[in-house]
XYZ file of C-alpha atoms in Angstrom:
752
model
C 89.763 57.327 20.858
C 89.844 56.396 24.525
C 92.292 58.464 26.335
C 93.366 57.840 30.094
C 95.249 59.778 32.778
C 96.979 59.504 35.869
C 95.291 60.879 38.674
C 95.987 61.280 42.505
C 97.769 62.792 45.390
C 100.427 61.352 47.859
C 98.171 62.001 50.585
C 95.663 59.250 49.442
C 98.432 57.041 49.748
C 98.785 57.544 53.467
C 95.089 57.024 54.282
C 93.741 54.170 55.572
C 93.824 51.180 52.912
C 90.934 51.522 50.507
C 88.849 48.054 50.032
C 87.398 49.357 47.006
C 90.302 49.982 44.427
C 88.423 51.898 41.830
C 85.291 54.562 41.928
C 83.121 56.156 39.750
C 83.644 59.848 40.507
C 82.585 63.300 39.124
C 85.984 64.915 38.105
C 87.008 68.183 36.231
C 89.786 67.673 33.848
C 91.922 70.784 32.313
C 93.752 70.315 29.114
C 96.265 73.163 28.144
C 98.305 73.243 25.004
C 100.655 75.845 23.591
C 99.521 77.626 20.356
C 101.791 77.117 16.928
C 104.224 75.209 18.925
C 105.240 73.344 15.878
C 106.542 76.132 14.045
C 107.864 77.947 17.547
C 110.095 74.944 17.782
C 111.205 74.852 14.469
C 112.474 78.282 14.786
C 114.508 77.810 18.138
C 117.722 75.687 18.852
C 117.199 72.451 20.422
C 118.768 73.954 23.788
C 116.427 76.897 23.908
C 113.450 74.637 23.328
C 114.606 72.748 26.188
C 114.784 75.740 28.426
C 111.280 77.021 26.891
C 109.835 73.692 27.804
C 111.320 73.734 31.219
C 109.989 76.877 32.022
C 106.437 76.108 30.730
C 105.907 73.043 32.326
C 107.344 74.241 35.932
C 104.937 77.224 35.445
C 101.945 75.092 34.769
C 102.214 72.405 37.112
C 103.052 74.884 39.700
C 99.789 76.511 39.329
C 98.050 73.436 39.033
C 99.247 72.196 42.189
C 98.475 75.107 44.005
C 94.863 74.865 42.999
C 95.236 70.854 44.167
C 95.031 69.508 40.716
C 96.479 66.033 39.959
C 98.721 66.421 37.070
C 99.476 63.826 34.563
C 102.715 62.959 32.621
C 102.928 65.354 29.676
C 101.558 64.438 26.220
C 104.113 66.644 23.682
C 103.491 70.141 24.613
C 100.025 69.609 26.383
C 99.272 69.104 30.108
C 96.378 67.639 31.279
C 95.403 67.609 35.199
C 92.206 65.992 37.030
C 90.343 67.951 40.229
C 88.300 66.045 42.440
C 90.094 62.859 41.493
C 91.253 61.825 44.676
C 88.977 64.227 46.933
C 86.407 66.410 46.121
C 85.707 69.885 48.240
C 82.569 70.597 46.534
C 84.641 73.399 44.349
C 86.606 71.132 41.812
C 85.072 72.743 38.734
C 85.765 76.053 40.078
C 89.501 75.248 41.080
C 90.284 73.988 37.457
C 88.788 77.054 36.039
C 90.690 79.283 38.424
C 93.806 77.313 37.483
C 93.463 77.997 33.981
C 92.830 81.720 34.384
C 96.189 81.674 36.450
C 98.090 79.873 34.095
C 97.140 82.533 31.240
C 98.168 85.262 33.519
C 101.625 83.348 34.861
C 102.574 82.664 31.399
C 101.613 86.408 30.494
C 104.147 87.671 32.877
C 106.970 85.058 31.831
C 108.959 84.926 28.259
C 111.226 82.004 28.756
C 113.925 81.970 26.288
C 112.703 85.647 25.241
C 109.563 83.727 23.780
C 106.312 84.986 24.535
C 104.028 81.846 25.157
C 100.181 81.627 24.296
C 98.116 78.725 25.453
C 94.528 77.425 24.793
C 92.836 76.044 27.769
C 89.938 73.667 27.981
C 87.905 72.511 30.907
C 85.201 69.907 31.125
C 83.366 68.208 33.882
C 81.875 64.784 34.094
C 81.990 61.183 35.115
C 85.364 59.091 34.846
C 86.319 55.794 36.240
C 89.447 56.487 38.966
C 92.026 54.163 40.479
C 91.945 55.753 43.883
C 95.187 53.690 45.050
C 97.330 55.161 42.373
C 96.402 58.876 42.603
C 99.405 60.914 42.469
C 101.385 62.821 40.597
C 103.233 60.626 38.258
C 101.642 57.488 39.550
C 100.351 54.320 37.930
C 96.621 54.770 38.493
C 94.510 55.929 35.924
C 91.122 57.557 35.136
C 89.083 56.892 31.908
C 85.789 58.413 30.532
C 84.612 60.485 27.674
C 85.042 63.589 29.782
C 88.637 63.546 29.090
C 88.385 63.417 25.255
C 85.551 66.308 25.726
C 88.440 68.497 27.324
C 90.886 67.815 25.065
C 88.237 69.094 22.450
C 87.431 72.064 24.042
C 90.988 72.862 24.327
C 91.346 72.838 20.624
C 88.181 75.127 20.101
C 89.571 77.403 22.829
C 91.050 80.877 21.492
C 94.611 81.552 22.014
C 94.752 83.115 25.731
C 91.113 82.011 26.296
C 89.608 79.245 29.061
C 86.515 77.377 27.394
C 84.438 75.334 29.353
C 81.614 72.853 29.071
C 77.884 73.121 30.203
C 78.586 70.904 33.328
C 81.414 73.298 34.457
C 79.226 76.438 33.364
C 76.332 75.201 35.957
C 79.087 74.260 38.774
C 80.982 77.583 38.453
C 78.028 79.653 38.005
C 78.249 83.097 39.772
C 81.879 82.356 41.046
C 83.554 83.318 37.432
C 82.200 85.571 34.517
C 81.261 83.617 31.331
C 79.788 84.737 28.122
C 78.677 82.125 25.459
C 80.468 80.949 22.442
C 79.159 79.092 19.412
C 78.217 75.504 19.878
C 80.953 73.157 18.786
C 80.445 70.242 16.630
C 82.572 67.007 17.948
C 83.172 63.859 15.673
C 81.194 61.094 17.699
C 78.730 63.004 19.343
C 75.348 63.458 17.898
C 74.378 66.880 18.931
C 76.883 69.941 19.189
C 78.348 70.894 22.674
C 77.468 74.196 24.235
C 80.560 75.918 25.250
C 81.269 79.079 27.416
C 84.471 81.207 27.526
C 85.523 82.346 31.176
C 86.396 86.039 30.898
C 87.612 86.516 34.530
C 86.878 85.727 38.409
C 83.306 86.641 39.433
C 82.330 89.859 41.323
C 80.966 87.492 44.215
C 78.699 88.906 46.982
C 75.665 87.625 48.574
C 73.336 85.335 47.200
C 69.448 86.573 46.680
C 66.804 85.197 48.755
C 63.512 84.980 47.762
C 60.099 84.361 49.806
C 59.622 83.913 53.327
C 61.811 82.122 56.005
C 60.354 78.465 56.950
C 61.306 76.804 59.778
C 64.185 78.923 61.060
C 62.308 81.392 63.563
C 63.868 79.686 66.875
C 66.962 79.876 65.474
C 66.573 83.668 64.413
C 65.258 84.642 67.764
C 68.126 83.077 69.639
C 70.550 84.819 67.494
C 68.806 88.191 67.726
C 68.653 87.714 71.409
C 72.393 87.478 71.834
C 72.477 90.712 69.789
C 70.410 92.646 71.527
C 72.356 91.511 74.982
C 75.608 92.660 73.571
C 73.978 96.033 72.764
C 72.225 96.499 76.338
C 75.057 95.089 78.386
C 77.923 96.793 76.305
C 79.813 93.423 76.260
C 80.546 92.352 73.087
C 79.088 88.747 71.829
C 80.174 86.365 69.375
C 77.215 84.200 67.656
C 77.976 81.313 65.507
C 75.521 80.039 62.879
C 76.677 76.629 62.294
C 75.318 74.102 59.871
C 76.181 71.937 57.172
C 75.938 72.989 53.091
C 72.523 73.812 52.207
C 70.910 74.468 55.849
C 70.259 78.110 55.166
C 73.272 79.936 57.217
C 73.486 82.547 54.271
C 69.693 82.985 54.346
C 69.657 83.125 58.078
C 72.310 85.724 58.585
C 70.291 87.876 55.933
C 67.228 87.514 58.056
C 69.181 88.594 60.980
C 70.254 91.622 59.461
C 66.871 92.517 58.850
C 65.507 91.373 62.250
C 68.137 93.252 64.103
C 68.514 96.545 62.483
C 67.710 98.223 65.758
C 67.775 97.235 69.320
C 65.283 99.089 71.882
C 65.060 101.913 69.109
C 68.781 102.463 68.623
C 69.865 101.805 65.053
C 72.503 98.977 64.639
C 75.141 99.442 61.936
C 75.980 95.843 60.199
C 79.306 95.370 58.501
C 78.982 92.384 56.547
C 81.599 90.289 54.571
C 80.980 87.109 52.333
C 83.952 84.488 51.838
C 83.846 83.029 48.317
C 85.366 79.654 48.056
C 89.548 80.016 47.738
C 89.509 83.675 48.015
C 92.016 85.452 45.929
C 93.810 87.443 48.984
C 93.655 86.973 52.946
C 91.904 90.382 53.275
C 89.704 90.005 50.355
C 86.325 89.596 52.566
C 87.378 92.686 54.680
C 88.358 94.819 51.555
C 84.775 93.842 50.378
C 83.219 94.939 54.011
C 85.104 98.390 53.327
C 83.568 98.829 50.040
C 80.041 98.684 51.727
C 80.875 101.227 54.238
C 82.024 103.239 51.979
C 79.895 102.909 49.079
C 82.639 102.111 46.687
C 82.514 99.641 43.553
C 85.324 97.606 42.516
C 85.375 99.511 39.206
C 85.671 102.807 40.717
C 88.774 104.746 39.854
C 91.561 105.326 42.500
C 90.762 109.169 42.738
C 87.050 108.274 43.609
C 87.538 105.534 45.652
C 89.741 108.209 48.024
C 87.140 110.903 48.013
C 84.423 108.336 49.196
C 86.571 107.036 52.030
C 87.520 110.482 53.061
C 83.587 111.450 53.052
C 82.766 108.166 54.827
C 85.170 108.836 57.840
C 83.843 112.266 58.560
C 82.714 112.206 61.978
C 84.185 108.723 62.737
C 87.508 109.558 62.925
C 89.108 112.762 64.020
C 90.569 115.059 61.401
C 94.320 114.332 62.203
C 93.863 110.652 61.741
C 91.326 110.622 58.951
C 93.872 111.120 55.913
C 96.414 108.251 57.128
C 93.261 105.873 57.625
C 91.986 106.881 54.295
C 95.202 106.033 52.580
C 95.484 102.779 54.196
C 91.876 101.696 53.565
C 92.487 102.853 49.607
C 95.618 100.087 49.670
C 93.459 97.430 50.946
C 91.112 98.106 48.341
C 93.740 98.346 45.390
C 94.134 94.278 45.911
C 98.102 95.158 46.166
C 100.560 92.315 46.432
C 102.378 94.283 49.047
C 101.444 92.153 52.110
C 102.648 94.866 54.196
C 100.304 97.482 52.938
C 97.478 95.156 53.115
C 98.272 94.593 56.699
C 98.114 98.332 57.401
C 94.781 98.539 55.745
C 93.491 95.747 57.876
C 94.787 97.480 61.237
C 93.007 100.802 59.953
C 89.657 99.163 59.360
C 89.875 97.726 62.828
C 90.406 101.148 64.404
C 87.574 102.352 62.299
C 85.289 99.523 63.582
C 86.069 100.189 67.215
C 85.179 104.027 66.590
C 82.008 103.261 65.072
C 80.950 101.226 67.666
C 81.889 103.953 70.365
C 79.158 105.994 68.398
C 76.609 103.300 68.004
C 76.183 99.520 68.126
C 77.648 97.728 65.658
C 77.533 94.045 64.298
C 80.424 92.454 62.101
C 79.286 89.666 60.301
C 81.112 87.101 58.271
C 79.409 84.663 55.996
C 81.257 81.344 55.215
C 84.159 82.126 57.904
C 85.536 78.532 57.385
C 86.485 79.559 53.650
C 88.425 82.527 54.925
C 92.466 82.607 55.569
C 93.337 82.335 59.149
C 94.652 86.017 59.422
C 90.563 86.987 58.841
C 89.849 84.794 62.158
C 92.938 86.723 63.999
C 91.580 89.846 62.914
C 87.904 89.069 64.483
C 89.699 88.019 67.644
C 91.674 91.196 68.092
C 88.382 93.133 67.252
C 86.503 91.311 69.518
C 89.231 91.446 72.518
C 89.511 95.386 71.885
C 85.835 96.061 72.003
C 85.781 94.043 75.476
C 88.317 95.906 76.702
C 86.659 99.396 75.751
C 83.251 97.900 76.760
C 81.543 98.716 73.545
C 78.138 97.495 72.180
C 79.632 95.167 69.440
C 78.694 91.535 68.107
C 80.409 89.446 65.912
C 78.252 86.783 63.705
C 80.055 84.324 61.704
C 78.538 81.458 59.692
C 80.385 78.112 59.096
C 79.975 74.394 58.963
C 79.951 71.720 61.770
C 83.693 70.553 61.167
C 85.039 73.891 61.684
C 86.475 74.742 65.130
C 87.312 78.161 66.397
C 88.387 78.475 69.888
C 87.535 82.318 71.426
C 89.977 82.391 74.346
C 88.592 84.040 77.948
C 84.922 84.353 76.277
C 82.945 81.147 76.780
C 80.190 82.759 78.678
C 79.592 85.409 75.704
C 79.791 82.899 72.967
C 76.638 81.449 71.565
C 76.636 78.496 68.887
C 73.312 78.429 67.097
C 73.020 75.078 65.341
C 70.875 74.627 61.965
C 69.483 71.109 62.149
C 67.478 69.715 59.311
C 63.885 71.048 58.952
C 61.179 68.640 60.327
C 58.633 67.214 57.801
C 56.043 70.117 58.150
C 58.490 72.780 57.478
C 60.166 70.794 54.955
C 56.797 70.220 53.027
C 55.993 73.783 53.548
C 59.402 74.984 51.892
C 58.672 72.392 48.839
C 55.362 73.770 48.077
C 56.649 77.239 48.137
C 59.428 76.450 45.942
C 57.261 74.428 43.522
C 54.662 77.347 43.134
C 57.460 79.912 42.305
C 58.526 77.364 39.912
C 55.251 77.223 38.148
C 54.954 73.570 39.259
C 51.884 71.756 40.971
C 52.488 72.018 44.753
C 51.548 68.507 45.276
C 54.798 67.546 43.671
C 56.068 68.179 47.291
C 54.737 64.561 48.235
C 57.192 63.198 45.784
C 60.310 65.244 46.732
C 59.715 65.219 50.520
C 61.699 61.985 51.315
C 64.829 63.053 49.005
C 65.724 66.195 50.677
C 66.462 65.065 54.127
C 65.146 68.326 55.859
C 67.839 70.464 53.692
C 66.447 73.600 52.227
C 69.543 73.852 49.659
C 68.745 70.005 48.510
C 65.244 71.001 48.479
C 65.861 74.019 45.983
C 68.104 71.839 43.634
C 65.477 69.262 43.446
C 62.929 71.696 42.450
C 65.275 72.964 39.944
C 66.033 69.704 38.696
C 62.284 68.787 37.658
C 61.743 68.560 33.963
C 58.680 69.586 32.322
C 56.921 66.266 33.125
C 57.583 66.957 36.617
C 60.106 64.146 36.985
C 63.628 64.823 38.207
C 66.259 64.990 35.107
C 68.864 63.070 37.076
C 69.105 60.469 40.426
C 70.889 63.343 42.138
C 70.933 67.262 40.830
C 74.336 68.101 40.473
C 74.433 70.787 43.244
C 73.421 68.018 45.788
C 76.071 65.533 44.238
C 78.833 67.840 44.630
C 77.680 68.516 48.679
C 77.714 64.703 49.071
C 81.125 63.834 47.194
C 82.575 66.649 49.666
C 81.067 64.920 52.592
C 82.040 61.341 51.585
C 85.613 62.425 50.647
C 86.259 63.938 54.175
C 86.165 60.324 55.578
C 88.605 57.943 55.562
C 88.965 54.931 53.112
C 87.463 52.185 55.397
C 84.509 54.657 56.613
C 83.976 55.343 53.026
C 84.192 51.566 52.065
C 81.595 50.931 54.646
C 79.341 53.472 53.822
C 78.942 52.520 50.047
C 78.816 48.797 51.200
C 75.682 49.918 53.235
C 74.075 52.065 50.584
C 74.458 48.407 48.069
C 72.789 46.588 50.859
C 69.994 48.745 51.367
C 68.043 49.564 54.765
C 68.428 47.648 57.870
C 71.823 46.146 57.156
C 73.798 44.245 60.039
C 77.640 44.973 60.634
C 78.346 40.853 59.658
C 76.752 41.963 56.457
C 79.146 45.174 55.684
C 82.018 42.710 56.655
C 80.795 39.733 54.070
C 80.637 42.241 51.211
C 84.232 44.009 52.157
C 85.678 40.414 53.054
C 86.772 41.604 56.288
C 87.248 39.800 59.461
C 83.736 39.398 61.659
C 83.617 42.262 63.979
C 85.837 44.888 61.871
C 82.819 46.970 60.400
C 81.116 47.681 63.781
C 83.030 49.975 65.117
C 83.346 51.839 61.765
C 79.377 51.795 61.605
C 79.230 53.493 65.180
C 81.289 56.358 63.542
C 79.489 56.946 61.001
C 76.251 57.044 62.867
C 77.911 59.551 65.354
C 78.700 61.562 62.173
C 74.756 61.356 61.203
C 75.500 59.510 58.018
C 73.929 56.442 59.314
C 70.673 55.913 61.035
C 69.309 53.241 63.273
C 66.954 50.827 61.378
C 65.134 47.604 61.731
C 67.931 44.943 61.540
C 70.942 47.231 61.746
C 71.683 50.441 60.050
C 70.558 52.534 57.194
C 72.153 55.311 55.359
C 70.417 58.295 57.093
C 69.790 60.525 53.878
C 68.778 59.142 50.227
C 71.004 61.451 48.089
C 73.887 59.994 50.307
C 72.888 56.876 49.699
C 72.485 57.112 45.630
C 76.113 58.999 45.484
C 77.891 56.448 47.655
C 76.127 53.501 45.252
C 76.833 55.385 42.063
C 80.599 55.719 42.939
C 80.645 51.551 43.110
C 81.872 50.260 39.669
C 79.627 47.439 37.760
C 82.158 44.944 38.548
C 82.263 45.683 42.353
C 78.407 45.833 42.558
C 78.152 42.190 41.093
C 80.882 40.972 43.386
C 79.051 42.752 46.492
C 75.665 40.906 44.973
C 77.564 37.388 44.931
C 79.015 38.142 48.409
C 75.740 38.975 49.685
C 74.278 35.616 48.166
C 71.498 37.694 46.419
C 70.971 36.911 42.683
C 70.042 40.576 41.705
C 72.107 43.373 41.386
C 71.964 45.427 44.845
C 70.576 49.106 44.056
C 69.245 51.445 46.423
C 66.676 52.505 43.919
C 65.117 49.128 43.608
C 64.422 46.944 46.594
C 65.561 48.250 49.655
C 66.975 45.155 50.851
C 67.074 41.932 48.583
C 68.053 39.683 51.051
C 65.028 40.358 53.174
C 62.674 40.396 50.067
C 64.283 36.793 49.023
C 63.717 35.417 52.432
C 59.916 36.537 52.492
C 59.491 34.767 48.941
C 60.590 31.696 50.310
C 59.061 31.824 53.615
C 55.626 33.396 53.232
C 54.401 32.870 56.490
C 57.457 33.781 58.161
C 56.941 37.122 60.382
C 59.952 38.872 58.653
C 59.658 42.559 58.323
C 60.362 44.039 54.774
C 61.311 47.652 55.529
C 62.126 50.451 52.397
C 64.243 53.450 51.846
C 62.393 56.411 50.700
C 63.621 55.284 47.080
C 62.113 52.040 47.162
C 60.737 50.738 43.741
C 57.097 49.398 44.650
C 57.530 47.362 41.407
C 60.028 44.816 42.730
C 57.744 43.858 46.212
C 56.678 40.738 46.683
C 53.415 39.498 44.769
C 50.115 39.590 46.360
C 50.106 35.992 46.593
C 53.018 35.947 48.665
C 51.991 38.589 51.144
C 52.364 38.039 54.564
C 48.675 37.095 55.869
C 47.768 38.666 59.295
C 50.889 39.840 59.958
C 52.252 43.526 60.476
C 55.227 42.731 58.409
C 54.298 43.940 54.909
C 52.786 47.022 53.715
C 50.010 47.421 51.541
C 51.217 49.209 48.307
C 54.363 46.632 48.207
C 52.648 43.554 48.821
C 49.296 43.756 46.684
C 47.585 46.216 44.870
C 44.965 47.877 47.236
C 42.136 47.631 45.454
C 42.274 43.916 44.818
C 43.165 43.449 48.633
C 41.526 40.487 50.466
C 38.912 41.866 52.938
C 39.261 42.431 56.514
C 40.262 39.283 57.350
C 43.720 39.848 56.250
C 45.176 42.756 58.440
C 47.794 44.877 57.124
C 49.796 47.405 59.261
C 51.422 50.885 57.808
C 54.925 51.066 58.172
C 57.473 53.841 57.510
C 58.176 52.737 53.939
C 54.429 52.834 52.888
C 53.515 54.709 49.620
C 50.785 57.045 50.616
C 49.703 57.984 47.104
C 49.704 54.329 45.957
C 47.553 53.560 48.969
C 45.175 56.567 48.186
C 42.164 53.976 47.263
C 43.103 51.525 49.932
C 41.110 50.120 52.664
C 43.582 49.253 55.240
C 42.390 46.249 57.786
C 43.636 46.827 60.927
C 43.478 44.498 63.684
C 42.273 46.118 66.740
C 44.142 43.602 69.380
C 47.271 44.399 67.731
C 46.628 48.061 66.930
C 47.633 49.226 70.470
C 50.833 47.719 70.309
C 52.304 47.204 67.167
C 51.214 50.184 64.678
C 54.159 52.373 64.035
C 53.851 56.132 64.831
C 54.270 58.329 61.402
C 54.026 61.474 63.283
C 57.928 61.394 62.759
C 57.855 59.414 59.725
C 55.905 61.380 57.133
C 59.020 62.102 55.355
C 59.718 58.248 54.407
C 56.209 58.508 52.611
C 57.450 58.334 49.021
C 55.060 59.715 46.093
C 55.507 58.118 42.814
C 52.130 58.413 41.004
C 51.076 61.340 38.635
C 52.295 64.482 39.703
C 48.680 66.165 39.867
C 47.465 63.755 42.235
C 47.292 64.762 45.801
C 48.506 62.259 48.495
C 46.290 60.506 50.274
C 45.022 61.414 53.838
C 46.039 59.238 56.384
C 43.683 59.129 59.491
C 45.470 59.507 62.925
C 43.550 56.287 64.213
C 45.385 54.345 61.466
C 48.852 55.629 62.368
C 48.987 56.310 65.954
C 49.715 53.379 68.404
C 48.043 55.241 71.594
C 44.620 55.753 69.649
C 41.577 54.180 71.325
C 38.527 52.235 69.245
C 36.128 55.104 70.147
C 37.634 58.323 70.512
C 40.397 60.574 68.984
C 44.172 59.528 69.427
C 45.922 60.926 72.499
C 48.061 63.050 70.080
C 45.989 64.218 67.648
C 48.406 66.240 65.593
C 49.518 63.247 63.660
C 47.176 63.687 60.857
C 47.425 67.280 61.057
C 51.311 67.154 60.600
C 51.200 64.683 57.730
C 48.442 66.730 56.051
C 50.283 70.140 56.342
C 53.436 68.446 54.950
C 51.762 67.090 51.775
C 49.169 70.098 51.518
C 46.154 67.936 51.882
C 43.081 68.883 54.238
C 42.340 66.748 57.383
C 40.805 63.407 56.933
C 37.521 62.039 58.649
C 37.125 62.467 62.265
C 37.058 59.464 64.536
C 33.254 59.477 64.675
C 33.008 59.423 60.701
C 34.909 55.970 60.680
C 33.900 52.183 60.627
C 36.486 52.080 63.458
C 34.606 53.976 65.745
C 31.447 52.085 64.894
C 32.565 48.576 65.261
C 34.466 46.952 68.194
C 34.639 43.436 66.906
C 38.562 43.074 66.341
C 39.218 43.940 63.073
C 37.796 47.485 61.326
C 38.627 49.336 58.237
C 40.226 52.931 57.588
C 39.251 54.862 54.585
C 42.566 56.559 52.989
C 40.906 58.748 50.778
C 42.479 60.532 47.568
C 42.514 64.521 48.196
């Protein structure tokens, strides 16, 4: 039975008009139903039934709205809600599970009409087609998909008072909530039983574990360490912000910084570190974790044990007359009391403890993911910084957060350092991939296949390595963890920006503003300013012929959101006979033009996801032009002899060209050969996982290479070899190019 629901929020209607009315989105669906409602209603008077239903629906709806869920109109006693239908923050499944747990707690505290209610909750995550324009409570937009039926079946399987989740929801909430497996559930219509888990409570949180060497962040580590050393030596507090997008390695860099700056000039540095979970239960939860670390207290310790350890930790820090009151206030903070005044007193006591600690030795207060914390925590850090400045204490504050979060620190511009974490370069990304592949027991040569996909993001690299199946192939177009990150980035855009990005993903690489206008049915010139805005946000990059989506994962996720009907309409408007897909030819219009005009010097580019099987045939390749790369145009082993000069473009597939002989026109090489030093990440690897990428000699790829000697920049081959795990190719003296001056020479690409 197909099940549908209304999805959305009032804010969605107030945003810019969304030209694409429906999207295929990954959503999390929550189903909640009363246990034994039929027998309960039979026993109650109709007026009591009405009072019971109102209290139940009001309680459930209030909880769902607090967790940003979209409530459907109720089906009998069941309530269904969607998370991520109108906007994803990357934690849709976590919010749904937390809402389910809170529903159970809230109904356990209430007894409407003198009756204790028990409910079952099922939570499932999957793909659904969502009417974006109608996303609001009680609206007329609908979401459809098998995930809705799955959530309903999970609710029926859940024990009374329990929250049961599917495998996808479990993966999305791993480490954030406590879960235990249940027996597999057979579902009518599904060939295989479903694996299910019961959520038993919130997770314990804490920092993630980090393994292996730090790669590609030595400069950022040294910069942050120097700022801490200056704070200690000058006795003037400094504020250090480690800023980068999700997956960029902010937490890992903080972990390494704690180790690297454990002493300054031989003086021990005391670190007090807190980690902010998504949607913390209280404003002071990170501070409570910091106090537990200071006193050596676990959250499961008894109250008497907590007070004793706090008193011991405060010895030598506070004078005896202040120690008892401080220990009592800190104990109230750790008790997670709902008394806001008591929690505030505990925070004030902890601020005084930190200042007294800094009076005795250097102190660094660090907060990971500060942009997740409540505003009260940020104000606490500002007060601490100001007080330490007034007393000239050797104290530093280190915070990690995303690039979109702005924090203004009054009066400390000269003592604040923002350390950005950009994408890793090709060499360091290759090294990171090889290290992770070796840890996973996979061939390091697979790094060549993954390198173009990760975009220099360490978290994305780890997700792709985890997503490899036993054959070394990716189990999904985009790993779930990467899709959650990209979904959150896309949903931070307004409607027009998202539409333009999705149209660009459909067009492929090198699309012009006029092509976007044509796909969206806009007046000429309307897309141009939107494209510039997206380029300023690093979502687009300049490309031959216009723009291209900057990261392969963003292009794939944006394209996957388009419904089939919209893709077909886009293809019709683009006047191309085939459905546009970034995993196929990068620009179908360019390929079609190349087929119709085989002698036209039209450049054909490709995204890292180019499918070489859709390239033009060898018979239609452009002869003696630097417009078409060898692997896309012709099987290299059947390539024409040196009379057909072919140039390497950033879209070349080095592995498919491993055995190729490239003919290089010496007269054109000085002017036209692209520099692949910074384009090595665009070399996709699609052949067998146990093969090593071909070596590319600098003479074949560097525009400043001379005929007789090595190139002006001889690091090109070293960078490519290092990224792909290959050894250096032949020297210039070993190549025919150094022995011929006739105009056309060859360079052999040998398989490593």
